[in-house]
Amino acid sequence: QVQLVESGGGLVQAGGSLRLSCAAPPRTFMWYSVGWFRQAPGKDREFVGGMAANAGTTYYGDSVKGRFTMFTDNRKLTVYLQMNNLIPEDTAIYYCAVDKTTNRRTPTTNVDDYDVWGQGTQVTVSS
């Protein structure tokens, strides 16, 4: 049973940085793609970034490209989302999720393709 645990959210001023973490059981991120999504009040869940299995190809949403970066630790137990130059529009609950389709070479941006979700962590950016 895959369970994802997110951490690292908080309150930050515009222009600041935060690093979110998504921890999973061993081999999860070796076998499956992982994605980060966010959801602001009254809005649909939005794709932020994705990483293919075994620290493969990464892909980012247009609204965060150049500011956010995904990476993993050496043992691939945790996937991080480094968020720099934050703006108030980045305020949302951030979720990590795993796509258990094993033959994807690039991460999918479709929220419905992700099978397991973390509990979410709140990020608030003040102006």
mmCIF file of C-alpha atoms in Angstrom:
data_model
loop_
_atom_site.group_PDB
_atom_site.id
_atom_site.type_symbol
_atom_site.label_atom_id
_atom_site.label_comp_id
_atom_site.label_asym_id
_atom_site.label_seq_id
_atom_site.Cartn_x
_atom_site.Cartn_y
_atom_site.Cartn_z
ATOM 1 C CA GLN A 1 0.000 0.000 0.000
ATOM 2 C CA VAL A 2 1.521 3.278 -1.128
ATOM 3 C CA GLN A 3 1.101 6.140 1.299
ATOM 4 C CA LEU A 4 2.447 9.614 0.644
ATOM 5 C CA VAL A 5 3.351 12.089 3.377
ATOM 6 C CA GLU A 6 3.865 15.722 2.491
ATOM 7 C CA SER A 7 5.540 18.376 4.571
ATOM 8 C CA GLY A 8 7.166 21.772 4.256
ATOM 9 C CA GLY A 9 4.292 24.130 3.661
ATOM 10 C CA GLY A 10 3.925 27.429 5.458
ATOM 11 C CA LEU A 11 3.639 31.172 5.189
ATOM 12 C CA VAL A 12 6.201 33.110 3.182
ATOM 13 C CA GLN A 13 6.482 36.602 1.750
ATOM 14 C CA ALA A 14 6.412 37.192 -1.975
ATOM 15 C CA GLY A 15 9.834 36.604 -3.463
ATOM 16 C CA GLY A 16 10.690 33.990 -0.864
ATOM 17 C CA SER A 17 11.258 30.262 -1.136
ATOM 18 C CA LEU A 18 9.850 27.061 0.297
ATOM 19 C CA ARG A 19 10.735 23.424 -0.158
ATOM 20 C CA LEU A 20 7.998 20.801 -0.019
ATOM 21 C CA SER A 21 8.724 17.141 0.633
ATOM 22 C CA CYS A 22 6.815 14.029 -0.366
ATOM 23 C CA ALA A 23 7.905 10.819 1.341
ATOM 24 C CA ALA A 24 6.879 7.332 0.253
ATOM 25 C CA PRO A 25 7.749 3.702 0.977
ATOM 26 C CA PRO A 26 10.940 2.329 -0.615
ATOM 27 C CA ARG A 27 10.913 1.808 -4.382
ATOM 28 C CA THR A 28 7.744 3.867 -4.894
ATOM 29 C CA PHE A 29 9.535 6.604 -6.823
ATOM 30 C CA MET A 30 11.697 4.064 -8.616
ATOM 31 C CA TRP A 31 8.631 2.351 -10.092
ATOM 32 C CA TYR A 32 6.086 5.157 -10.482
ATOM 33 C CA SER A 33 5.865 8.712 -11.713
ATOM 34 C CA VAL A 34 5.175 11.388 -9.135
ATOM 35 C CA GLY A 35 3.362 14.649 -9.603
ATOM 36 C CA TRP A 36 2.767 17.806 -7.643
ATOM 37 C CA PHE A 37 -0.594 19.528 -7.909
ATOM 38 C CA ARG A 38 -2.123 22.501 -6.168
ATOM 39 C CA GLN A 39 -5.627 23.667 -5.465
ATOM 40 C CA ALA A 40 -6.630 27.189 -4.528
ATOM 41 C CA PRO A 41 -10.058 27.951 -3.036
ATOM 42 C CA GLY A 42 -12.763 27.788 -5.690
ATOM 43 C CA LYS A 43 -10.410 26.521 -8.376
ATOM 44 C CA ASP A 44 -9.701 23.168 -9.996
ATOM 45 C CA ARG A 45 -6.684 21.142 -9.019
ATOM 46 C CA GLU A 46 -3.756 22.353 -11.155
ATOM 47 C CA PHE A 47 -0.724 20.434 -12.359
ATOM 48 C CA VAL A 48 2.480 21.947 -10.987
ATOM 49 C CA GLY A 49 5.176 19.467 -11.964
ATOM 50 C CA GLY A 50 5.896 15.804 -12.544
ATOM 51 C CA MET A 51 8.842 13.441 -12.512
ATOM 52 C CA ALA A 52 8.934 10.155 -14.378
ATOM 53 C CA ALA A 53 9.843 6.960 -12.544
ATOM 54 C CA ASN A 54 13.378 6.517 -11.200
ATOM 55 C CA ALA A 55 14.090 10.252 -11.276
ATOM 56 C CA GLY A 56 13.430 10.441 -14.974
ATOM 57 C CA THR A 57 12.085 13.250 -17.115
ATOM 58 C CA THR A 58 10.625 16.244 -15.297
ATOM 59 C CA TYR A 59 7.933 18.512 -16.638
ATOM 60 C CA TYR A 60 6.429 21.694 -15.195
ATOM 61 C CA GLY A 61 3.273 23.694 -15.586
ATOM 62 C CA ASP A 62 3.621 26.999 -17.415
ATOM 63 C CA SER A 63 2.763 29.043 -14.342
ATOM 64 C CA VAL A 64 5.745 27.701 -12.362
ATOM 65 C CA LYS A 65 8.302 26.961 -15.066
ATOM 66 C CA GLY A 66 11.651 28.513 -14.205
ATOM 67 C CA ARG A 67 10.689 29.020 -10.549
ATOM 68 C CA PHE A 68 9.915 25.507 -9.271
ATOM 69 C CA THR A 69 12.150 22.447 -9.440
ATOM 70 C CA MET A 70 11.534 18.798 -8.560
ATOM 71 C CA PHE A 71 14.312 16.514 -7.384
ATOM 72 C CA THR A 72 14.792 13.402 -5.302
ATOM 73 C CA ASP A 73 17.238 12.232 -2.667
ATOM 74 C CA ASN A 74 19.891 9.626 -3.436
ATOM 75 C CA ARG A 75 17.788 6.741 -2.147
ATOM 76 C CA LYS A 76 14.653 8.005 -3.920
ATOM 77 C CA LEU A 77 12.603 7.885 -0.727
ATOM 78 C CA THR A 78 11.586 11.535 -0.904
ATOM 79 C CA VAL A 79 10.689 13.831 -3.779
ATOM 80 C CA TYR A 80 11.091 17.539 -3.233
ATOM 81 C CA LEU A 81 9.468 20.568 -4.790
ATOM 82 C CA GLN A 82 11.759 23.571 -4.492
ATOM 83 C CA MET A 83 9.726 26.739 -4.949
ATOM 84 C CA ASN A 84 11.588 29.991 -5.540
ATOM 85 C CA ASN A 85 10.459 33.520 -6.256
ATOM 86 C CA LEU A 86 7.019 32.793 -4.851
ATOM 87 C CA ILE A 87 4.103 35.044 -5.731
ATOM 88 C CA PRO A 88 0.686 35.398 -4.043
ATOM 89 C CA GLU A 89 -0.905 33.445 -6.885
ATOM 90 C CA ASP A 90 1.050 30.394 -5.695
ATOM 91 C CA THR A 91 -1.100 30.271 -2.558
ATOM 92 C CA ALA A 92 -2.865 26.900 -2.462
ATOM 93 C CA ILE A 93 -2.913 23.482 -0.899
ATOM 94 C CA TYR A 94 -0.165 21.444 -2.526
ATOM 95 C CA TYR A 95 -0.514 17.706 -3.070
ATOM 96 C CA CYS A 96 1.875 15.057 -4.259
ATOM 97 C CA ALA A 97 0.517 12.045 -6.074
ATOM 98 C CA VAL A 98 1.723 8.851 -7.678
ATOM 99 C CA ASP A 99 0.780 7.533 -11.100
ATOM 100 C CA LYS A 100 0.968 3.737 -10.974
ATOM 101 C CA THR A 101 0.973 3.296 -14.747
ATOM 102 C CA THR A 102 4.439 1.876 -15.223
ATOM 103 C CA ASN A 103 4.998 2.391 -18.933
ATOM 104 C CA ARG A 104 4.971 6.191 -19.040
ATOM 105 C CA ARG A 105 8.273 7.757 -19.996
ATOM 106 C CA THR A 106 7.100 11.271 -19.251
ATOM 107 C CA PRO A 107 4.877 12.381 -16.391
ATOM 108 C CA THR A 108 1.228 12.934 -17.163
ATOM 109 C CA THR A 109 -0.423 16.269 -16.360
ATOM 110 C CA ASN A 110 -3.900 14.740 -16.038
ATOM 111 C CA VAL A 111 -5.117 14.698 -12.446
ATOM 112 C CA ASP A 112 -7.276 11.636 -13.163
ATOM 113 C CA ASP A 113 -4.210 9.563 -14.055
ATOM 114 C CA TYR A 114 -2.857 9.730 -10.511
ATOM 115 C CA ASP A 115 -3.880 6.892 -8.225
ATOM 116 C CA VAL A 116 -2.567 7.755 -4.778
ATOM 117 C CA TRP A 117 -2.596 11.170 -3.143
ATOM 118 C CA GLY A 118 -1.036 12.700 -0.082
ATOM 119 C CA GLN A 119 -2.960 14.693 2.478
ATOM 120 C CA GLY A 120 -1.830 18.078 1.167
ATOM 121 C CA THR A 121 0.155 20.912 2.688
ATOM 122 C CA GLN A 122 -0.845 24.571 2.765
ATOM 123 C CA VAL A 123 1.350 27.186 1.114
ATOM 124 C CA THR A 124 0.481 30.827 1.680
ATOM 125 C CA VAL A 125 2.362 33.644 -0.018
ATOM 126 C CA SER A 126 1.765 37.137 1.309
ATOM 127 C CA SER A 127 2.212 40.248 -0.797
#
